[in-house]
PDB file of C-alpha atoms in Angstrom:
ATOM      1  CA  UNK A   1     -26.334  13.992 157.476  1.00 52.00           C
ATOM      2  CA  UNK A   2     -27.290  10.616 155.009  1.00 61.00           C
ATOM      3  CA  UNK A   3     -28.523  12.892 151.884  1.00 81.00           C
ATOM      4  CA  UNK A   4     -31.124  11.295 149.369  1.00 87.00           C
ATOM      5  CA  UNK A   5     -30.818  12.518 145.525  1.00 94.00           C
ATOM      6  CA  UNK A   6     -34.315  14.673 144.301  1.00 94.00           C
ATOM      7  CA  UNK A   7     -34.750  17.689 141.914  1.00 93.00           C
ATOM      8  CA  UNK A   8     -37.330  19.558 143.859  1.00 95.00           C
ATOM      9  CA  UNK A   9     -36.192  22.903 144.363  1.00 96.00           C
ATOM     10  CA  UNK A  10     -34.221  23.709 147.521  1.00 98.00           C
ATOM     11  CA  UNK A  11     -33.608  27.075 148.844  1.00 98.00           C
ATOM     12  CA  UNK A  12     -30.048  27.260 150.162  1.00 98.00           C
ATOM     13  CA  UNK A  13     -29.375  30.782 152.081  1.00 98.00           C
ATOM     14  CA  UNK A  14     -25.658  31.904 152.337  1.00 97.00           C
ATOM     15  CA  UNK A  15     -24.967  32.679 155.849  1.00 97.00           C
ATOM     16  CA  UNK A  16     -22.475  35.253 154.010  1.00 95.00           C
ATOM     17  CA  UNK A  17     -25.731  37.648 154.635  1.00 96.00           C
ATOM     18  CA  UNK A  18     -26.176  36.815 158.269  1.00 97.00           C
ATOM     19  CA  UNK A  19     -25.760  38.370 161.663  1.00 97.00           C
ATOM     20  CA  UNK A  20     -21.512  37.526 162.107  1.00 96.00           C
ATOM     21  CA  UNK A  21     -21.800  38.038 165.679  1.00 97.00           C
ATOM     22  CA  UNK A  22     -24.945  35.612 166.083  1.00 97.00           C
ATOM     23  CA  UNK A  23     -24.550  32.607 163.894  1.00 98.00           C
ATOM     24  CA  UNK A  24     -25.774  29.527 165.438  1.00 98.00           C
ATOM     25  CA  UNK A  25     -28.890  31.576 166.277  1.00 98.00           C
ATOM     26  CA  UNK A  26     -28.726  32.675 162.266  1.00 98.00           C
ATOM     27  CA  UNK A  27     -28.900  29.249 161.303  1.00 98.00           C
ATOM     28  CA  UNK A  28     -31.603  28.128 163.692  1.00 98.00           C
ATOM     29  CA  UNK A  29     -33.684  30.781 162.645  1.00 98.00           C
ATOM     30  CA  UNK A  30     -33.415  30.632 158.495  1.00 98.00           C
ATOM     31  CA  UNK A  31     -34.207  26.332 159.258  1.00 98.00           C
ATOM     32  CA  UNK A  32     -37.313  27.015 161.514  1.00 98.00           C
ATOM     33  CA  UNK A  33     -38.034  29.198 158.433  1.00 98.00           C
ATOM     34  CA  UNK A  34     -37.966  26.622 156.038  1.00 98.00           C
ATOM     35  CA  UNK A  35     -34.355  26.367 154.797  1.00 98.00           C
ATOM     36  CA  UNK A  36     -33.161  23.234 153.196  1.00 98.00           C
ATOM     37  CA  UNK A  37     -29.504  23.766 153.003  1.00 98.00           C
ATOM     38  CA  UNK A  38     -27.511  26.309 154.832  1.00 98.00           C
ATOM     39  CA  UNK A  39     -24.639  27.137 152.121  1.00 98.00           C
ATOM     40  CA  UNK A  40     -21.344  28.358 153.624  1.00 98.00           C
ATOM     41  CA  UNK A  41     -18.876  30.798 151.682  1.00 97.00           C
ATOM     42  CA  UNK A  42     -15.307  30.051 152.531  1.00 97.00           C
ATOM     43  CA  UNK A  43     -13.354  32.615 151.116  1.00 97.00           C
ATOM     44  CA  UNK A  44      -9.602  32.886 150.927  1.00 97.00           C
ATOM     45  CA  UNK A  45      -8.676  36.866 150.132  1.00 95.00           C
ATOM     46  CA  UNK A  46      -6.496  35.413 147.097  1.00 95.00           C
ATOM     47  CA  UNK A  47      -8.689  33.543 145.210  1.00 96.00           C
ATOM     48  CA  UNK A  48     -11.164  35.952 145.736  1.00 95.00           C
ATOM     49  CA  UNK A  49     -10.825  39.198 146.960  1.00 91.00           C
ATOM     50  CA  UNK A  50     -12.379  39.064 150.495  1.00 92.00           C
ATOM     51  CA  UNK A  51     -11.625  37.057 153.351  1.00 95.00           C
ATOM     52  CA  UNK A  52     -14.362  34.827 155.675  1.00 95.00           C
ATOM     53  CA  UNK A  53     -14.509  31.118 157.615  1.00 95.00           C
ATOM     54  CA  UNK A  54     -11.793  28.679 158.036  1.00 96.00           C
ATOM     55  CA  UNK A  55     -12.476  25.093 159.871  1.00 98.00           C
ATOM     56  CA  UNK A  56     -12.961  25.887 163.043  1.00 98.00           C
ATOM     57  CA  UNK A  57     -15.521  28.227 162.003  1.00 98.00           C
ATOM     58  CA  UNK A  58     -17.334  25.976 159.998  1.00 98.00           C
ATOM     59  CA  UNK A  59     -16.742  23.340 162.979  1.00 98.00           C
ATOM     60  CA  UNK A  60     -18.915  25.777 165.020  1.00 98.00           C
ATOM     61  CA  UNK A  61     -21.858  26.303 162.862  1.00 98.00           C
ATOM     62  CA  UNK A  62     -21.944  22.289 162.405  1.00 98.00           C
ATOM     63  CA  UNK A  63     -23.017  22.127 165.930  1.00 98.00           C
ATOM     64  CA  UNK A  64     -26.788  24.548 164.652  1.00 98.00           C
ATOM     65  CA  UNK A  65     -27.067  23.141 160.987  1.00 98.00           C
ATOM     66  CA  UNK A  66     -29.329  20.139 161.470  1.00 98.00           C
ATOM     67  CA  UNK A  67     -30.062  20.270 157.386  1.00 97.00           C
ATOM     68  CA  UNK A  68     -27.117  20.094 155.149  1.00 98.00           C
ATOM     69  CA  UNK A  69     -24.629  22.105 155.301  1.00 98.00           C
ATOM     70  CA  UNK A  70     -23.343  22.880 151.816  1.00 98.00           C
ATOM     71  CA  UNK A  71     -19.198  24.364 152.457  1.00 98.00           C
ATOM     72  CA  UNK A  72     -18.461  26.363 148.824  1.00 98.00           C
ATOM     73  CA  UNK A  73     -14.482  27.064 149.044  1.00 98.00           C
ATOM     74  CA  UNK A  74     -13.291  29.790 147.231  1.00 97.00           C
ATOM     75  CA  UNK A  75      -9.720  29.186 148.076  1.00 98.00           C
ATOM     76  CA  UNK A  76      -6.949  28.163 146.144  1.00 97.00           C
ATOM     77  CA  UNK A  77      -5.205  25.830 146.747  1.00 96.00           C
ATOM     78  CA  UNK A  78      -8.242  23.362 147.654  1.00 98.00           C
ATOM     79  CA  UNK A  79      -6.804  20.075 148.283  1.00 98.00           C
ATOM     80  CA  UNK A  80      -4.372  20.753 151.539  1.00 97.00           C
ATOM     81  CA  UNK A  81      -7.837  21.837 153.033  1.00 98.00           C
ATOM     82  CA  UNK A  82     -10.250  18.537 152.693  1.00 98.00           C
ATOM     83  CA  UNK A  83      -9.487  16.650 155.362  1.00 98.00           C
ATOM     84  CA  UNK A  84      -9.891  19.923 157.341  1.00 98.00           C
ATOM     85  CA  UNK A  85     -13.357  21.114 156.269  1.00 98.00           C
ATOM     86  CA  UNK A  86     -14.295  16.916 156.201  1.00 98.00           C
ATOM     87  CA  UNK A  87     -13.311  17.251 160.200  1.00 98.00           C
ATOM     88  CA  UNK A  88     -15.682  20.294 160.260  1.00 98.00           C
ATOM     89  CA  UNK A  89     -18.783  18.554 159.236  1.00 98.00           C
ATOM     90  CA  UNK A  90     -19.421  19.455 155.960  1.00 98.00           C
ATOM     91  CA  UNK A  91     -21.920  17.204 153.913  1.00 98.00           C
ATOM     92  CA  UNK A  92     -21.497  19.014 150.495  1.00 98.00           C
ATOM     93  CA  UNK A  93     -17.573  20.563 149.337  1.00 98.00           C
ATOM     94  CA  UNK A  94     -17.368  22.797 146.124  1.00 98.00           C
ATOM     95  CA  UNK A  95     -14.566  23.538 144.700  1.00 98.00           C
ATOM     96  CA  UNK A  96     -13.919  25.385 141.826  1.00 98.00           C
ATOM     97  CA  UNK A  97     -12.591  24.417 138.130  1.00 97.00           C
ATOM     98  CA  UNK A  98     -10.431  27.575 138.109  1.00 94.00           C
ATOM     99  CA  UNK A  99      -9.013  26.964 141.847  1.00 94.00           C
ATOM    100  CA  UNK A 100      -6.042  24.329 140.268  1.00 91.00           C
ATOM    101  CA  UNK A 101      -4.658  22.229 137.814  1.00 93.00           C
ATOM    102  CA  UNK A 102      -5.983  18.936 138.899  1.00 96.00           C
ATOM    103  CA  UNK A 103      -9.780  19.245 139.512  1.00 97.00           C
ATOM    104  CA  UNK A 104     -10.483  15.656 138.961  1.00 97.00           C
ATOM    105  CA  UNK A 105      -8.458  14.588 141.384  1.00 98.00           C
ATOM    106  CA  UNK A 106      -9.861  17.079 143.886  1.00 98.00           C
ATOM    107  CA  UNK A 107     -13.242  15.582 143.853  1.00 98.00           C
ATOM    108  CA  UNK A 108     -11.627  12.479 143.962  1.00 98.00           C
ATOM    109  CA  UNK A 109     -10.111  13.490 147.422  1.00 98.00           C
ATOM    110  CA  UNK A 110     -13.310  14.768 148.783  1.00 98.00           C
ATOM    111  CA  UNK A 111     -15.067  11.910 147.976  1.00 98.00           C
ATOM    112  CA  UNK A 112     -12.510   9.525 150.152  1.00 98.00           C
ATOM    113  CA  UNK A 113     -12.918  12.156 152.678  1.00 98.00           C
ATOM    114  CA  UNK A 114     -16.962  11.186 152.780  1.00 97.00           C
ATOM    115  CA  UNK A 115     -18.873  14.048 151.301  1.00 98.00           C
ATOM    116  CA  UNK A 116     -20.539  14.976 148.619  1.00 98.00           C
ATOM    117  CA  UNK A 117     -18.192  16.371 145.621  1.00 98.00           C
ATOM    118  CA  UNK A 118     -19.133  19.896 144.116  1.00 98.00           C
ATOM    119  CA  UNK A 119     -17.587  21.617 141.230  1.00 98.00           C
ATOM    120  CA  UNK A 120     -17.986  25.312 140.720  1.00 98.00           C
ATOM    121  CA  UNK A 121     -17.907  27.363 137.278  1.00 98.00           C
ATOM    122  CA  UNK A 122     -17.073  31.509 137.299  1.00 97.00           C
ATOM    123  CA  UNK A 123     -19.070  32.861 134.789  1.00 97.00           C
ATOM    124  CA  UNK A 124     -16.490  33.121 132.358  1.00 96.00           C
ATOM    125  CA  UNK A 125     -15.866  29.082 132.301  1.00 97.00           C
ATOM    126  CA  UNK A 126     -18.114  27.425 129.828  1.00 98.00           C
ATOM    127  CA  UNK A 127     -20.096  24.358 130.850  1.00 98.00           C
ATOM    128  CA  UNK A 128     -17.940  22.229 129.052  1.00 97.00           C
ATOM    129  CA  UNK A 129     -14.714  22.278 131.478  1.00 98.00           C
ATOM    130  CA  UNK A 130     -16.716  19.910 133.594  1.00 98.00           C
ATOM    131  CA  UNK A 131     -17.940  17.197 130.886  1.00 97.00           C
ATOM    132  CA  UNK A 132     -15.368  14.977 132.255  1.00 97.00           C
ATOM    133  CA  UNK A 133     -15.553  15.484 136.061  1.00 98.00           C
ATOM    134  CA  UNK A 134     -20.239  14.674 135.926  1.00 98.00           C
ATOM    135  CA  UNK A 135     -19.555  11.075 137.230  1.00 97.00           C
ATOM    136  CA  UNK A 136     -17.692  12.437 139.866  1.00 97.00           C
ATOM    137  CA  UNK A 137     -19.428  15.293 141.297  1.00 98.00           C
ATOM    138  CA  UNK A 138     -22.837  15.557 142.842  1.00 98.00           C
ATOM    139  CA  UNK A 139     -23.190  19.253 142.124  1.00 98.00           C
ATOM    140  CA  UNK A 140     -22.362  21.745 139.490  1.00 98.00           C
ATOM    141  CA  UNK A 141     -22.661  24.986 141.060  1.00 98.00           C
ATOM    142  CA  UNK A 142     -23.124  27.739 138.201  1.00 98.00           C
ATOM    143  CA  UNK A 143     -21.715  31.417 139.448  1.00 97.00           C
ATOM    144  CA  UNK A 144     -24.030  34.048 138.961  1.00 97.00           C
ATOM    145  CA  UNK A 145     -21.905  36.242 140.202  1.00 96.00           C
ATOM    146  CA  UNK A 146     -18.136  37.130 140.169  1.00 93.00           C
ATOM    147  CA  UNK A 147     -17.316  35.279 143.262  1.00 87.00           C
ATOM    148  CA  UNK A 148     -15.713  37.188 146.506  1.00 81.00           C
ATOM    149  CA  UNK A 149     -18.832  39.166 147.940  1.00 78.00           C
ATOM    150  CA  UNK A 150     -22.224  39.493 148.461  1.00 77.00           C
ATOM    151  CA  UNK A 151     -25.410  41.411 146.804  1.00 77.00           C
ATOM    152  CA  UNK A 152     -23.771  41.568 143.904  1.00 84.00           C
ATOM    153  CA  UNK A 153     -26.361  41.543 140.605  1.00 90.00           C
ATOM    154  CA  UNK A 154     -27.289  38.526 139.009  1.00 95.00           C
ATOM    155  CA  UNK A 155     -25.515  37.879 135.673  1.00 96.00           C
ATOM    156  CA  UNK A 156     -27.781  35.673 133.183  1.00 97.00           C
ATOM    157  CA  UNK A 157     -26.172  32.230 132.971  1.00 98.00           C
ATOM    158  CA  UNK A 158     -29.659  30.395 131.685  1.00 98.00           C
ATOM    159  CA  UNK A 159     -28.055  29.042 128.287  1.00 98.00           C
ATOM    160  CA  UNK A 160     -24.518  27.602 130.667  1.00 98.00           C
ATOM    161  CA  UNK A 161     -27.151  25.862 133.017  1.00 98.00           C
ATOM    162  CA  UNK A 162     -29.561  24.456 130.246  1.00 98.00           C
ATOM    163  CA  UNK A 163     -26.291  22.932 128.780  1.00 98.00           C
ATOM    164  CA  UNK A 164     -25.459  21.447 131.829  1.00 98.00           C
ATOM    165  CA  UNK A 165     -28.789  20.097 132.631  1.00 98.00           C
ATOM    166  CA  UNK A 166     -28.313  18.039 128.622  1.00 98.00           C
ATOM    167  CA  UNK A 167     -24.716  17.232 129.894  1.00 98.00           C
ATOM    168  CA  UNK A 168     -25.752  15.512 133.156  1.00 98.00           C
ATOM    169  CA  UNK A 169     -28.372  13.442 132.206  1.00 97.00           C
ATOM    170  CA  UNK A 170     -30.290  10.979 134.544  1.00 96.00           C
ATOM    171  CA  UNK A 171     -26.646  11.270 136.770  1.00 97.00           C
ATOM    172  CA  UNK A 172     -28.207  11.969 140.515  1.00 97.00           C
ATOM    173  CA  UNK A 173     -26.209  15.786 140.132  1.00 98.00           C
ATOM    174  CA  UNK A 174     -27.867  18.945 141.613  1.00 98.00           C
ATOM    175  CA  UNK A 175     -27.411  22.140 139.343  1.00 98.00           C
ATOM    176  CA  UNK A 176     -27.118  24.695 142.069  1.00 98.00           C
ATOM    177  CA  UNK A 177     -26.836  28.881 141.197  1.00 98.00           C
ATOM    178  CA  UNK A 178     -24.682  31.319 142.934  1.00 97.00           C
ATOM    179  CA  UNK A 179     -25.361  34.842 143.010  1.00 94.00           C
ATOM    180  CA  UNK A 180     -28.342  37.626 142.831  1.00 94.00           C
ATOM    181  CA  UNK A 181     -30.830  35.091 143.237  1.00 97.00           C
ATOM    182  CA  UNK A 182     -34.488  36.295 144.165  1.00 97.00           C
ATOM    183  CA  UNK A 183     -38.118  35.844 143.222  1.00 97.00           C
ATOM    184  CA  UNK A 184     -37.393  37.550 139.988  1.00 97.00           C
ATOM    185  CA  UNK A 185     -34.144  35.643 138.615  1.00 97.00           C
ATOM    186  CA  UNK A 186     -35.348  32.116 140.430  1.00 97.00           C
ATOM    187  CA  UNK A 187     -37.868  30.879 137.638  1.00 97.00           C
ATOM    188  CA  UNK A 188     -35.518  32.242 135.503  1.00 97.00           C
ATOM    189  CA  UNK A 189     -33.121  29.504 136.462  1.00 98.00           C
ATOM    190  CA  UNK A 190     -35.112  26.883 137.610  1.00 97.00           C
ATOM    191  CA  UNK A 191     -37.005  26.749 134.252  1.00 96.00           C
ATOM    192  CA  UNK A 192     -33.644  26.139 132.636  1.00 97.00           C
ATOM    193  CA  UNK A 193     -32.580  23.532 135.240  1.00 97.00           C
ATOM    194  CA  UNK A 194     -31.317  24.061 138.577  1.00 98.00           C
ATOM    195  CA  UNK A 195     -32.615  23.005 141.415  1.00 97.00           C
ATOM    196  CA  UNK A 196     -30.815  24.527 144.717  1.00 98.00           C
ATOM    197  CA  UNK A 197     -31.052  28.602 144.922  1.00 98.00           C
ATOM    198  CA  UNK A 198     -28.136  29.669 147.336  1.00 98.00           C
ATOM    199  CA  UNK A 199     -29.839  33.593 148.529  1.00 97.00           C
ATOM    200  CA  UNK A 200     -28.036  35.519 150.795  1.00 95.00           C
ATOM    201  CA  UNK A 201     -29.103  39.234 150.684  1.00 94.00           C
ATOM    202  CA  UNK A 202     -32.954  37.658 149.265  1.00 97.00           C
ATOM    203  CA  UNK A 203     -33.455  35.736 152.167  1.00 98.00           C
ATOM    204  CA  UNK A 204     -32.126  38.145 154.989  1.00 98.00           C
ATOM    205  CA  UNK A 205     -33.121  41.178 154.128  1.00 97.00           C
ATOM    206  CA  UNK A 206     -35.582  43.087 156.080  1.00 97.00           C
ATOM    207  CA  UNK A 207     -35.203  40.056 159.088  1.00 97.00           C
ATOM    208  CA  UNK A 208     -32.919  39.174 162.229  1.00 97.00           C
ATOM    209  CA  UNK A 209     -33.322  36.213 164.343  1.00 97.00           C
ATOM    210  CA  UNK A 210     -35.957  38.519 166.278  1.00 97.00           C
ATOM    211  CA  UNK A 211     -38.216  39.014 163.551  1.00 98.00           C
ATOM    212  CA  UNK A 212     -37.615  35.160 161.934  1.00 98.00           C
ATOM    213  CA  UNK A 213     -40.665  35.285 160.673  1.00 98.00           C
ATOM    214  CA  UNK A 214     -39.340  37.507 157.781  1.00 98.00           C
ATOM    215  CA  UNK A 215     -36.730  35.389 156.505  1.00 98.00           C
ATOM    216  CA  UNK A 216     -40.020  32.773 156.298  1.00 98.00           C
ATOM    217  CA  UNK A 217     -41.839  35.357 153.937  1.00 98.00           C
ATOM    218  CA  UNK A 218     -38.437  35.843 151.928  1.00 98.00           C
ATOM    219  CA  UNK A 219     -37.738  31.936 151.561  1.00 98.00           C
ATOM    220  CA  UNK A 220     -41.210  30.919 151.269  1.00 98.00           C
ATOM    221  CA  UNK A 221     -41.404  33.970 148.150  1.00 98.00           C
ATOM    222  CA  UNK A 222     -38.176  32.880 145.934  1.00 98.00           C
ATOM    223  CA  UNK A 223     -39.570  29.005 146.710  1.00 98.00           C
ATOM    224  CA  UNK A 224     -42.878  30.289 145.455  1.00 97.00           C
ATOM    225  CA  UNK A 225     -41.403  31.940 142.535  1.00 97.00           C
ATOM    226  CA  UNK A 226     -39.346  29.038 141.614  1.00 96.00           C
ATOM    227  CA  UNK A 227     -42.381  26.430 142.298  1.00 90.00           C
ATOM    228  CA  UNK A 228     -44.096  28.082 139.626  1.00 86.00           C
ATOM    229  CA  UNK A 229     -41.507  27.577 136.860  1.00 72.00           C
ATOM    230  CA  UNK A 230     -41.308  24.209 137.439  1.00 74.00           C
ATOM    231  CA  UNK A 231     -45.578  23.998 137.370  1.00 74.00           C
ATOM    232  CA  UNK A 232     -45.208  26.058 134.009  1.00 68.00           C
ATOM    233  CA  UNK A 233     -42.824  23.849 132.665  1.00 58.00           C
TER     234      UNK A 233
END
């Protein structure tokens, strides 16, 4: 979908966390509830050690995302993959610093493929491996996590994102965080500069596409939490 550049917060939840034997339902439910992205974790069981979604996968859940469907690959190698995941639908590719030798040219290649470039950092890659890459990529997506699984606790990556929020300027780049995000560690993270909150376990907890109304009062309290950084700020 045509995607316009704004910092307001945006609640992204990782479909990682949902009901595998129900998805499009999944994602209609977590967008009636006020989702703005649905983030996708495709994982490679080398990169990182689990295993989830290839293309035709991601193809399917295209057909129920009517937001933006944000594809995070955790593979290695990245680039024989683009024009695959491109094919899918995806309006937003990550891939990460660490995943080969020539990230610039990755985001070049998904780019000419027609989305939106992201560029992931592990927790132990400083801010600095992407100075070079900002004009590039239209995300930085800080892990907050060791990547690979789910509900995993938050590590504290505030100083890595307020460097990145100096590094990128007035460039139209979202700083989006990966991993143990909730009410609690959202204004954390928000006050320091990021502005999409990918939640997995957060947002589904306690729901199903039955009781929808849940994931709602799970979105609507990490978007609440958030909210009130930024009004502090």
């Amino acid at each position: 979908m045509p995607m316009t550049f704004d910092r307001s917060v945006k609640i992204a939840p990782s479909i990682l966390s949902a009901d595998f034997a129900n998805f499009g339902a999944e994602i209609r439910a977590i967008e009636g509830q006020g989702a703005d992205w649905v983030h996708v974790d495709v994982m490679d069981g080398h990169f990182v050690p689990n295993l989830t979604f290839g293309p035709p996968a991601v193809k399917a859940f295209r057909r129920h995302v009517k937001t933006v469907m944000d594809v995070h690959l955790m593979i290695a190698p990245v680039d024989p993959f683009i024009e695959a995941y491109a094919e899918a639908g995806a309006d937003i590719l990550t891939a990460h610093v660490e995943a080969g030798p020539h990230i610039h040219r990755t985001l070049q290649a998904i780019r000419g493929a027609g989305m939106k470039a992201g560029v992931a950092l592990n927790p132990g890659t400083p801010a600095e491996a992407v100075a070079h890459l900002l004009d590039l990529a239209g995300l930085v997506c800080v892990m907050t996590v060791n990547p690979g699984f789910g509900g995993q606790t938050f590590i504290d990556m505030t100083a890595k994102i307020r460097t990145l929020r100096a590094m990128i300027g007035d460039r139209p780049v979202h700083i989006e965080v990966d991993g143990g995000v909730d009410p609690a560690t959202a204004p954390v993270v928000v006050d320091a500069g990021a502005d999409v909150l990918v939640a997995g376990s957060a947002v589904f907890r306690g729901g199903s596409v039955d009781k929808a109304e849940i994931y709602g009062q799970n979105i609507r309290a990490i978007r609440g939490a958030a909210t009130a950084a930024t009004n502090a700020a």
